[in-house]
Coordinates of C-alpha atoms in Angstrom, one line a residue:
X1 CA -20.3 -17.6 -21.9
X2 CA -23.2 -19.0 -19.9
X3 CA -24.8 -22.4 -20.6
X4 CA -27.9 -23.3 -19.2
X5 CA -27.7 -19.9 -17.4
X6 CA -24.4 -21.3 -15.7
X7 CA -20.7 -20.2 -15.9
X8 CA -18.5 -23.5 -16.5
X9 CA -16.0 -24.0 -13.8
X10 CA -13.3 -26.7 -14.1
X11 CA -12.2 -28.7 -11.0
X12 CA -8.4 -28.2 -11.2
X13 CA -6.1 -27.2 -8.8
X14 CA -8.4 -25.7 -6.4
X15 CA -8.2 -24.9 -2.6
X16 CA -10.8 -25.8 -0.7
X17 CA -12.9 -23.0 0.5
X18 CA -12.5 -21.1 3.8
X19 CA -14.4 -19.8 6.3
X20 CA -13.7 -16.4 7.3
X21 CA -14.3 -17.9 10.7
X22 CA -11.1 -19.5 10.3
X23 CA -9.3 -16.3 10.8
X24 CA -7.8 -15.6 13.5
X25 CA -4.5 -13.5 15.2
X26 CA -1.4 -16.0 16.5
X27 CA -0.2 -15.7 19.8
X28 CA 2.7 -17.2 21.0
X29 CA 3.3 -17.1 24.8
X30 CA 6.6 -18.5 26.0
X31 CA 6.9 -19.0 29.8
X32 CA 8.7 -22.1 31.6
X33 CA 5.6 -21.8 33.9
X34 CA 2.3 -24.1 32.5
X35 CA 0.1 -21.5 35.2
X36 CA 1.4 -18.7 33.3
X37 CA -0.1 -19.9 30.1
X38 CA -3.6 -20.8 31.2
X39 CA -3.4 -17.7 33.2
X40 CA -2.8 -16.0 30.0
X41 CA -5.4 -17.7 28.0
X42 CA -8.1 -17.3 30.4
X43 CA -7.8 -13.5 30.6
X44 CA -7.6 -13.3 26.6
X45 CA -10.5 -15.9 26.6
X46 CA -13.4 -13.2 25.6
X47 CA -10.8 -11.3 23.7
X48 CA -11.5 -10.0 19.5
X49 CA -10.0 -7.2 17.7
X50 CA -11.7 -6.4 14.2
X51 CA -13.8 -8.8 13.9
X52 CA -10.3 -11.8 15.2
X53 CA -10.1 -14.3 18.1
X54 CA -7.1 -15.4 19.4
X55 CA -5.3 -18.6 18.7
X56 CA -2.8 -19.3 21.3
X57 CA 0.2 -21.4 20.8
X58 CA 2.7 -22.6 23.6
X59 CA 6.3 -22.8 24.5
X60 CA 7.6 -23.8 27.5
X61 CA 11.2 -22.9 26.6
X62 CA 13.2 -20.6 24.1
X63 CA 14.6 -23.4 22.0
X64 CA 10.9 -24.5 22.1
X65 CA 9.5 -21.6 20.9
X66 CA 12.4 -21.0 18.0
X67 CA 11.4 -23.8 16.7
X68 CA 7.5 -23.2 16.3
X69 CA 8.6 -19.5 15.1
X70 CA 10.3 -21.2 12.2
X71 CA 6.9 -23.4 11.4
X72 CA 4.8 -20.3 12.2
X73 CA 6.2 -17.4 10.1
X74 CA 2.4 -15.7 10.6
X75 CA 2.5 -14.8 14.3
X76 CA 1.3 -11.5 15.3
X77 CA 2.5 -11.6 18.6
X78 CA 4.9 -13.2 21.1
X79 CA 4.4 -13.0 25.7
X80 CA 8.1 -14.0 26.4
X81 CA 9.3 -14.5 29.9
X82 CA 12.9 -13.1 30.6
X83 CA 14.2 -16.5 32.7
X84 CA 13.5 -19.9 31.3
X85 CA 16.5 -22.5 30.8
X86 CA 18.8 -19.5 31.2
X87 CA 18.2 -16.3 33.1
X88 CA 18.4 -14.5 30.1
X89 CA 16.9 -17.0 27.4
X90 CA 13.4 -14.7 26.7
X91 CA 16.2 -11.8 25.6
X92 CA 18.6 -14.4 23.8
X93 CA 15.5 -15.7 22.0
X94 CA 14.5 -11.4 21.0
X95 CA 17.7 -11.5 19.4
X96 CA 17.1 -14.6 17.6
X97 CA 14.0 -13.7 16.4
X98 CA 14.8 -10.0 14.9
X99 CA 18.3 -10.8 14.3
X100 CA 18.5 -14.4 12.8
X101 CA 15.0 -14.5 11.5
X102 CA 14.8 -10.8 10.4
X103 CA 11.3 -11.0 11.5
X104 CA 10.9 -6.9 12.2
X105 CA 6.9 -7.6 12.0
X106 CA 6.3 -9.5 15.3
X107 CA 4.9 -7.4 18.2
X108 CA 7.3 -8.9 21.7
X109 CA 5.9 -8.4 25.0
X110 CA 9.0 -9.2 27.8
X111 CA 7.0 -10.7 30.7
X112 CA 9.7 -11.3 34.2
X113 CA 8.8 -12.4 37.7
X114 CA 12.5 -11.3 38.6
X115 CA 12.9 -7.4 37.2
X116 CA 16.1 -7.1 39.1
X117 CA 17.8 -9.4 36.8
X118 CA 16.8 -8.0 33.4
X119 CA 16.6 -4.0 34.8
X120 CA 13.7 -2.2 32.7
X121 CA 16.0 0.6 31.2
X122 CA 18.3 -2.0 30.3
X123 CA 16.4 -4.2 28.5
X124 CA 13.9 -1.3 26.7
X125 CA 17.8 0.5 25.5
X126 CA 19.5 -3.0 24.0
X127 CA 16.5 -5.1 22.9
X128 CA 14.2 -4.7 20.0
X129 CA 11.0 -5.2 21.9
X130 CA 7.7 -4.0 22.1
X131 CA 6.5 -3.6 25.8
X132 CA 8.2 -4.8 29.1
X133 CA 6.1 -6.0 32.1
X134 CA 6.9 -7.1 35.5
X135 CA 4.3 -9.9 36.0
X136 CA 2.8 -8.7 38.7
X137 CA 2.1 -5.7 37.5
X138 CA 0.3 -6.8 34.7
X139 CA -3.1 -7.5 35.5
X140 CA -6.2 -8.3 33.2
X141 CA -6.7 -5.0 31.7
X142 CA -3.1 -4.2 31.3
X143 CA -2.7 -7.3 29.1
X144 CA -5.9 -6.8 27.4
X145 CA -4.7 -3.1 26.5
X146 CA -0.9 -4.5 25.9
X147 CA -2.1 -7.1 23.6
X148 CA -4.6 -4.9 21.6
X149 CA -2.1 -2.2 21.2
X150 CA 0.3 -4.9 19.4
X151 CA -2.0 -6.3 17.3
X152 CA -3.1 -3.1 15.6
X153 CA 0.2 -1.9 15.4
X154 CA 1.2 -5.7 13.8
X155 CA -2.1 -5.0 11.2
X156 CA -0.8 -1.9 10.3
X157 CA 2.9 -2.6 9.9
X158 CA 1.4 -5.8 7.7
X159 CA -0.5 -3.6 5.2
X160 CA 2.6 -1.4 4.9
X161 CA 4.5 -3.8 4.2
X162 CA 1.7 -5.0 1.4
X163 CA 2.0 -2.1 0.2
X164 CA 5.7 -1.7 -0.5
X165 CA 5.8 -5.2 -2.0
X166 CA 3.0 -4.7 -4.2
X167 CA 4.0 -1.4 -5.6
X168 CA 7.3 -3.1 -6.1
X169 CA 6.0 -5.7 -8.3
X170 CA 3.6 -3.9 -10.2
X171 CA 6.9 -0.7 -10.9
X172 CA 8.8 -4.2 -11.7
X173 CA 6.3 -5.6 -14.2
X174 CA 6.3 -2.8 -16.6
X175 CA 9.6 -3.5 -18.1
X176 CA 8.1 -6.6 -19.3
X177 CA 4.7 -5.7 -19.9
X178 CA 4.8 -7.0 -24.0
X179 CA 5.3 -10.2 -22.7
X180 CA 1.4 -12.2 -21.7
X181 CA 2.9 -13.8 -18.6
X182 CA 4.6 -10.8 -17.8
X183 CA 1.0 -9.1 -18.2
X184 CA -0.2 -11.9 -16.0
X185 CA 2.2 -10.9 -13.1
X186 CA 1.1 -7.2 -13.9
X187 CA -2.0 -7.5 -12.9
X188 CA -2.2 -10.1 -10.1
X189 CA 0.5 -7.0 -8.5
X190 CA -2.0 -4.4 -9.3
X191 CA -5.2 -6.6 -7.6
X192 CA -2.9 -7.5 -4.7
X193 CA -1.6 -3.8 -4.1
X194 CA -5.6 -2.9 -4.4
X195 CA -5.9 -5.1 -0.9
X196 CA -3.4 -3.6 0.3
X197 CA -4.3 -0.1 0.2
X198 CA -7.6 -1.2 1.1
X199 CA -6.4 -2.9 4.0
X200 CA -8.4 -5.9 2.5
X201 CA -6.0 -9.0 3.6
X202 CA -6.8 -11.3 5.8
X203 CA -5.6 -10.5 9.6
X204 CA -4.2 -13.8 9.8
X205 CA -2.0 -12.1 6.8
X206 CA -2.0 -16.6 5.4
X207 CA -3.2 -15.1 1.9
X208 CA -5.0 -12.5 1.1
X209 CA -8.8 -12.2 -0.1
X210 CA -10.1 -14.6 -2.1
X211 CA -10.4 -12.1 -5.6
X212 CA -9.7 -12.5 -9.2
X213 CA -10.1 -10.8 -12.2
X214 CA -11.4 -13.6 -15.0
X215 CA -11.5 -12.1 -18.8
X216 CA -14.9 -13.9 -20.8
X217 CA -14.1 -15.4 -23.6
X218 CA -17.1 -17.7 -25.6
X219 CA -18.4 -20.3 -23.2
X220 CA -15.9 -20.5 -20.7
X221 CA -14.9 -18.0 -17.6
X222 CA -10.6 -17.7 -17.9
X223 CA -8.8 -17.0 -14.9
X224 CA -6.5 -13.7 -16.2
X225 CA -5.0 -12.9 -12.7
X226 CA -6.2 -13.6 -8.4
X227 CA -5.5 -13.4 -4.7
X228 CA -6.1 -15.4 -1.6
X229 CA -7.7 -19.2 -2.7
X230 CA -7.3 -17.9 -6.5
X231 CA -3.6 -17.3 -6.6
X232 CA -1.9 -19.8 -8.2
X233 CA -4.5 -20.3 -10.9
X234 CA -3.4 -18.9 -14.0
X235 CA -5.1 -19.5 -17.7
X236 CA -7.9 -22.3 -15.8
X237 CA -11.3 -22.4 -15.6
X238 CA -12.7 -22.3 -11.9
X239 CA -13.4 -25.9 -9.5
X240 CA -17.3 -26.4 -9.7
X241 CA -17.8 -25.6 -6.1
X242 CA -16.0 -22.0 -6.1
X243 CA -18.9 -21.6 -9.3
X244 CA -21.5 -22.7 -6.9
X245 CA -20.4 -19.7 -4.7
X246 CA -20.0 -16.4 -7.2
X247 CA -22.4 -17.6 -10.0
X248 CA -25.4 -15.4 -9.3
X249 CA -23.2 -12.5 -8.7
X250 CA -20.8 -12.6 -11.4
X251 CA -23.9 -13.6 -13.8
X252 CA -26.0 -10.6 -12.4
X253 CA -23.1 -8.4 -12.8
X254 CA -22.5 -9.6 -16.5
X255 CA -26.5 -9.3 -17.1
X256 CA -26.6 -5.5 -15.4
X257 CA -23.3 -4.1 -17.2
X258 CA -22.2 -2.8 -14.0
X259 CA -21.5 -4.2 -10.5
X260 CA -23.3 -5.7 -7.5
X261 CA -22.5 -5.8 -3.6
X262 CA -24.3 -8.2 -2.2
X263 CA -23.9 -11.1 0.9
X264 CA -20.2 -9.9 1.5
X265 CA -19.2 -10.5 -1.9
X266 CA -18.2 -7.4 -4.5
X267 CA -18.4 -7.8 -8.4
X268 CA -17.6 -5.8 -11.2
X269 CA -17.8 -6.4 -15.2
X270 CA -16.2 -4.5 -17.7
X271 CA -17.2 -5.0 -21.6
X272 CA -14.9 -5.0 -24.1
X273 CA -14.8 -4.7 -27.7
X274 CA -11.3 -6.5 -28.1
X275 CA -10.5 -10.2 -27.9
X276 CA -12.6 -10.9 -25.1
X277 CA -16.7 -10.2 -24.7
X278 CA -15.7 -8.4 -21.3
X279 CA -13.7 -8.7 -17.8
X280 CA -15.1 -9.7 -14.3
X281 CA -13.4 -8.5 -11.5
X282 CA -14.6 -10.3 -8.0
X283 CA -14.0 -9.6 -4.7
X284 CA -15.1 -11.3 -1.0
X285 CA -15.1 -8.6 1.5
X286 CA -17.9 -7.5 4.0
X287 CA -17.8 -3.8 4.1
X288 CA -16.6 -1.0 1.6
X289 CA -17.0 2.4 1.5
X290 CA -17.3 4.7 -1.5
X291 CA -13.4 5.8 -1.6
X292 CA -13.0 1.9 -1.6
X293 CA -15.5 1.2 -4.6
X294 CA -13.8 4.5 -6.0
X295 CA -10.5 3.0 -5.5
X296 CA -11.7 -0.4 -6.8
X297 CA -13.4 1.1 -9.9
X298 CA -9.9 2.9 -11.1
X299 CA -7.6 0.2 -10.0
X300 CA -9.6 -2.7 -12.3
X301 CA -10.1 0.1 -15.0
X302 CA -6.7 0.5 -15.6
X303 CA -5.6 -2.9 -15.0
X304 CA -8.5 -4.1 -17.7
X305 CA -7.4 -1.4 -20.1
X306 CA -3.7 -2.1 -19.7
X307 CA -4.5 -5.9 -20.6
X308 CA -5.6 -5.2 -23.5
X309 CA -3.4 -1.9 -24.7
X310 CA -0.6 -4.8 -24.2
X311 CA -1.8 -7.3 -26.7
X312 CA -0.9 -4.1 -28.8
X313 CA 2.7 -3.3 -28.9
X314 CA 1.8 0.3 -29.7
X315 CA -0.1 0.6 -26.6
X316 CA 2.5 -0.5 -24.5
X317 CA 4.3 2.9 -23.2
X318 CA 0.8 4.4 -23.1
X319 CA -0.4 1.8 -21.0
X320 CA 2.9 2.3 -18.8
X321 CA 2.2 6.1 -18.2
X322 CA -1.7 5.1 -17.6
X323 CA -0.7 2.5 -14.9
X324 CA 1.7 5.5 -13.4
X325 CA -1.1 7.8 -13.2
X326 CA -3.4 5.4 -11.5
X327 CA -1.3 4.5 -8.4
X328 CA -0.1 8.2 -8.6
X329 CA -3.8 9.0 -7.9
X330 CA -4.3 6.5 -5.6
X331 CA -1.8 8.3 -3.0
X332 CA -3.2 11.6 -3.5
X333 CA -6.6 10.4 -2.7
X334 CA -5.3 7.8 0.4
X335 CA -4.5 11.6 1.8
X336 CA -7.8 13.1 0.7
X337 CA -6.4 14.7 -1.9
X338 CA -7.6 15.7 -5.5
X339 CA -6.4 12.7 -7.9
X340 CA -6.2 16.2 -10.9
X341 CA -3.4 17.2 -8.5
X342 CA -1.1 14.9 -10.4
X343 CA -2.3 15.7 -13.9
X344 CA -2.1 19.4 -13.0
X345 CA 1.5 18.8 -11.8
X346 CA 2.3 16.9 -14.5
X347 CA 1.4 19.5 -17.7
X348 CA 2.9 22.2 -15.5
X349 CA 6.4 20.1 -15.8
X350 CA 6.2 19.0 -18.9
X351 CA 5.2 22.9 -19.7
X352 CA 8.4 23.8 -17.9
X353 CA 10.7 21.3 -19.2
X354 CA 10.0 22.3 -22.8
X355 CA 10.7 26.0 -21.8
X356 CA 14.0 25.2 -20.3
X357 CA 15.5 23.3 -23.6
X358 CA 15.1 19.3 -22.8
X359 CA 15.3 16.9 -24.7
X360 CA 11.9 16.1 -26.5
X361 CA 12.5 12.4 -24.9
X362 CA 12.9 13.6 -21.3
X363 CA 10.0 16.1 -21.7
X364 CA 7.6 13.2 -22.5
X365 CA 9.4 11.2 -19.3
X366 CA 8.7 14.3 -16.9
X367 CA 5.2 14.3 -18.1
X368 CA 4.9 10.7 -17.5
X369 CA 7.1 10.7 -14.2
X370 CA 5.9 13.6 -12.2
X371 CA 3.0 12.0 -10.9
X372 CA 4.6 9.6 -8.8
X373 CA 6.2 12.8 -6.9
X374 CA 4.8 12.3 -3.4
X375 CA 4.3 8.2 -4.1
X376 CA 6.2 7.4 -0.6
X377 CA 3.1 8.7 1.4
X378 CA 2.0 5.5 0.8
X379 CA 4.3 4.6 3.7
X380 CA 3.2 7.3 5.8
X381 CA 0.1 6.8 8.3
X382 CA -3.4 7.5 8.1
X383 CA -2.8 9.2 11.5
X384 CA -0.2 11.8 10.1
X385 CA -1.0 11.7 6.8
X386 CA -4.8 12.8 7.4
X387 CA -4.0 14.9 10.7
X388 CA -6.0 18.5 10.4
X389 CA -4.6 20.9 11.0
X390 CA -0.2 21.6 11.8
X391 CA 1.9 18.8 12.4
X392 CA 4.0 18.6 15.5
X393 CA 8.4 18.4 15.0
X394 CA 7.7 14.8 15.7
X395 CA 5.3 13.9 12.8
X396 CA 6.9 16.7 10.5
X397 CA 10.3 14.7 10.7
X398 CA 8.2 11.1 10.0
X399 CA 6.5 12.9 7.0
X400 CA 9.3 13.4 5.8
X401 CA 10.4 10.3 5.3
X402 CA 8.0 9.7 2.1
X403 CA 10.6 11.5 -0.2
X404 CA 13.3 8.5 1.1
X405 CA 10.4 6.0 0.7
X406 CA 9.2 6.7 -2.8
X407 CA 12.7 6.7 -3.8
X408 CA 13.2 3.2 -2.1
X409 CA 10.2 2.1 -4.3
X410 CA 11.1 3.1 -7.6
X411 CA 14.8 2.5 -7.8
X412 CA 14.8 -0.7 -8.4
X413 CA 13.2 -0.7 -11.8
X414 CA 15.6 -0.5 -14.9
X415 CA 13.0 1.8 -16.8
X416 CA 14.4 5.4 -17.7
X417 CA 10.8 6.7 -16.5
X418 CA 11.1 5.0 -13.3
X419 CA 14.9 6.5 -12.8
X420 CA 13.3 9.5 -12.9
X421 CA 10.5 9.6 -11.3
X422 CA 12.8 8.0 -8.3
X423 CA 15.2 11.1 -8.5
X424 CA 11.6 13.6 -8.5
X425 CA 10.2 11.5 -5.6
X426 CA 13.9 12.1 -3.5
X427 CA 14.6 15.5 -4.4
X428 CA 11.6 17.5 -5.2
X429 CA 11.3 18.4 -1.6
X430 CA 14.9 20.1 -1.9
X431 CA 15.4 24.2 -2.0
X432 CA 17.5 25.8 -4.2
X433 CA 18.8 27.7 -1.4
X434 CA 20.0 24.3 0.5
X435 CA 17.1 24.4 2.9
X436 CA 15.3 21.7 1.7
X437 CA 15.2 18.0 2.4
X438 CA 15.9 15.3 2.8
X439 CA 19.7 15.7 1.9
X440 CA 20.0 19.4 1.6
X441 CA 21.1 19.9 -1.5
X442 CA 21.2 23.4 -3.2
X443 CA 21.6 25.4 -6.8
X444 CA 22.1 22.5 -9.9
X445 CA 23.1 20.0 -7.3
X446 CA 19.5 19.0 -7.2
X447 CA 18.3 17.5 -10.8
X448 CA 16.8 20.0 -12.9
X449 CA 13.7 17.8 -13.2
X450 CA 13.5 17.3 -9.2
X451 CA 14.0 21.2 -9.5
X452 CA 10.8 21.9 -12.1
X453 CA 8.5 19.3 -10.3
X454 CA 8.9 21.2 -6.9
X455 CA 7.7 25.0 -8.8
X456 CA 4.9 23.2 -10.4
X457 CA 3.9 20.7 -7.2
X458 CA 4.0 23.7 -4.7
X459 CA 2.4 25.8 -7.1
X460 CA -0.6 23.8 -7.6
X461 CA -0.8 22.5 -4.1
X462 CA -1.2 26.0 -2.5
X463 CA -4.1 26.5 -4.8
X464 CA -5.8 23.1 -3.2
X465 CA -7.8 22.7 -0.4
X466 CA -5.9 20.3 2.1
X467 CA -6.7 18.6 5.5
X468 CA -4.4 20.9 6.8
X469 CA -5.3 24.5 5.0
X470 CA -7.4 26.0 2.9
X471 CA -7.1 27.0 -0.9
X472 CA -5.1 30.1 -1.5
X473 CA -6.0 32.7 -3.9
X474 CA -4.0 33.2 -7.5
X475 CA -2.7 36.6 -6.6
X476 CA -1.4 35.2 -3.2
X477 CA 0.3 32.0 -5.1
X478 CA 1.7 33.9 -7.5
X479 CA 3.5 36.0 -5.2
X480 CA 5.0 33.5 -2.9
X481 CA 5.9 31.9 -5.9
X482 CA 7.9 35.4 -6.5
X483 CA 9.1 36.0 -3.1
X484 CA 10.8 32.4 -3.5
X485 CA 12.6 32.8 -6.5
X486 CA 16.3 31.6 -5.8
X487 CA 15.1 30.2 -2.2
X488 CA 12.4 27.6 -2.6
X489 CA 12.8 28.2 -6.3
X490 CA 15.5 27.9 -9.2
X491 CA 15.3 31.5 -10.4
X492 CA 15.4 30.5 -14.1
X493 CA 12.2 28.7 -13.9
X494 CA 10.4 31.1 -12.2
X495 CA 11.4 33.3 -14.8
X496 CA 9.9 31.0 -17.3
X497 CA 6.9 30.3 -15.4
X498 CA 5.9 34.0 -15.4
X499 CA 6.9 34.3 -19.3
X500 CA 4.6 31.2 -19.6
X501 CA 2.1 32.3 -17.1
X502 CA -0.8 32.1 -19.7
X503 CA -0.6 28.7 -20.5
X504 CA 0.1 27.8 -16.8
X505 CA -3.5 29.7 -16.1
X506 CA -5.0 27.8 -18.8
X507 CA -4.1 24.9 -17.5
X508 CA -5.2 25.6 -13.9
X509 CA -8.5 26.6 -15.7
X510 CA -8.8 23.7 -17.9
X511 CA -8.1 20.8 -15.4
X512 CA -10.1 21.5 -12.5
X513 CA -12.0 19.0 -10.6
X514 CA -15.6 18.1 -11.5

């Protein structure tokens, strides 16, 4: 594939490159008064949150500023005064922008010199905003703390968001998976949800990283799938001056077998012995720790090995149920949980579901669909999600929100799997006593397979060490498993369980991690 020692890049529809200087957070302030503004600027002047300056942008009325939030659908944050043209066009503008734009993501800081007409308690109860400040009350600090506490919360809403939308396209692309631009689609989801989770994307949020995985083929470097500057390059070689850039690291990648972090820039190669020499997965990003390489490692794995199970159409479904154990594995170990978790969970159920009588179809769908049980903690913060120890009411009520969140995710697709593994994700946190959640259903109101996932997920996961508890031993899981038979439990599995406790065992035994 080299040439003179060279990968051959193409000059075709290529971006030109950007400096990671260019990135920056948006700011708009929106004030009638042009002292206000430089005011503003001048105390933000020094300001930089991870590793971002500011760019300001100015409005000097509402109907100004709609109009540059329509051209700017990238700003992180908005200062609005209350009175302008109206005395209430900063909160007719709120409403315009979360209302009319649906643009949920903006951080809005009310700013008024007259409280007495827009009363605090007032405007907090009606309008969708973020902070409310008299202004003078807010001094240096306060809007140094003010803005700083939007902008992170803006980051992290962003890579949520990433999140959702790239698990959505990669559960969406499976249907279609037979098809090579289908594949294509695949994979650029499964490299884009990878940034995501890895909080990876620029903090602008223009476009992400500039990544792509390329599969080697004779002389030439083809594009298979990228983010960021690589995006909408599909099936092309790469513009000369991109080669100029990642040549010695893809080529020492390619020469070592294996993968090299170097000068901000992360590159792996994958041989393989079908229809192309190998794959190169690259990657511009400064720092990474070892969960992230880990994480990076399996997500271009699997999206390699589901390339090419696909150009086989008996592959297809295993590649399917690969790709469902990868992002399954994923959320375990976002929670610093063991990735086995799911594989335990899921020979438990299929275990279970042959012991209760279904269908040989739906046993091999339980097997395939159980892993993606707890998949909505994706949505659930690091904060919560990682916390030590108990959670408060507070938290405990957001936490459980994943079973309404991996359900959103998953419903969508028209795949039997995914149908079920969006009915485990809702209901597997149900009791068969009604005390469950999130809709309280009880007996065979809750599916039976919601019903088997929730023996063999609380099963295993009392015999795991968690951030919030330590392992229990066998003797004490089996008997809470007793004590909870027709309360947590439907009585007729744990019946089965017990006359199947052997096999259970072995698989405990057999599955542990290394």
């Amino acid at each position: 594939m080299f040439k003179d020692g060279k990968i051959n890049f193409k000059k075709e529809n290529m971006a030109p490159m950007r400096s990671k200087s260019d990135r920056v957070w948006k700011i708009l302030i929106v004030d009638d008064e042009p002292a206000i503004h430089d005011v503003s600027k001048l105390a933000l002047e020094n300001f930089e949150f991870d590793g971002r300056r500011c760019e300001f942008i100015s409005a000097f009325s509402a109907r100004q500023a709609k109009q540059i939030l329509q051209e700017h659908t990238n700003i992180a944050l908005a200062l609005i005064d209350v009175v302008m043209e109206t005395d209430e066009a900063g909160l007719e503008l709120v409403n315009y922008i979360r209302n009319e734009l649906k643009n949920k993501l903006i951080r809005i800081i009310l700013r008024t010199g007259q409280p007495g007409q827009a009363p605090e308690e007032r405007v907090i109860h009606d309008y969708d905003i973020n902070d409310y400040k008299s202004k003078n009350e807010l001094t240096t600090q306060k809007l140094y703390t003010s803005v700083l506490t939007g902008l992170r919360a803006y980051r992290d809403m962003i890579a949520l968001d990433k999140n959702r939308q790239g698990l959505r396209k990669v559960i969406e692309s499976t249907s279609s998976i037979e098809k090579m631009a289908s594949l294509e689609q695949f994979l650029s989801a499964v490299l884009e949800q990878l940034l995501a989770l890895l909080h990876l994307t620029h903090h602008n949020f223009e476009e992400d990283l500039a990544s792509f995985i390329a599969a080697l083929k004779d002389d030439v470097c083809l594009h298979v799938a990228g983010s960021g500057l690589y995006a909408n390059i599909t099936n092309e070689h790469f513009c000369e001056d991109a080669g100029h850039v990642i040549r010695p690291y893809v080529k020492g990648a390619i020469e070592d077998g294996a993968e090299i972090h170097k000068d901000g820039n992360f590159v792996l190669y994958r041989s393989t012995k079908f229809k192309y020499r190998g794959f190169v997965l690259f990657m511009e990003v400064d720092t990474l720790d070892e969960l992230d390489k880990d994480l990076i490692r399996l997500f271009f794995d699997k999206a390699t090995s589901a390339y090419e199970n696909a150009s086989l159409s008996e592959e297809i479904d295993k590649s399917q149920k690969e790709t469902i154990f990868t992002m399954s594995e994923v959320a375990e170990q976002r929670s610093n949980e063991t990735g086995k978790h799911v594989r335990r969970v899921a020979l438990y159920s299929k275990l279970l579901a042959e012991a209760v009588g279904l269908s040989e179809q739906d046993v091999d769908f339980i097997y395939a669909a159980s892993p993606m049980h707890d998949i909505g903690k994706l949505g659930i913060q690091d904060s919560i999600l990682k916390k030590p120890g108990k959670l408060t009411d507070d938290e405990m009520e957001i936490m459980k929100t994943h079973a309404q969140i991996g359900y959103d995710m998953l419903k969508s697709s028209e795949l039997e799997i995914m149908q079920m593994s969006a009915t485990i994700a809702k209901e597997h946190h149900e009791k068969y006593d009604g005390s469950g959640y999130p809709l309280g259903l009880s007996g065979d109101d809750i599916n039976i397979v919601a019903r088997i996932v929730a023996l063999a997920d609380v099963f295993d996961a009392l015999g795991s060490k968690r951030v919030y508890k330590e392992t229990w031993q066998m003797d004490d899981i089996l008997d809470f498993v007793k004590n909870e038979r027709g309360k947590h439990f439907d009585p007729k599995l744990v019946d089965l369980f017990f006359e199947n406790i052997d096999e259970v065992l072995k698989i405990h035994d057999e599955n542990q991690d290394s």
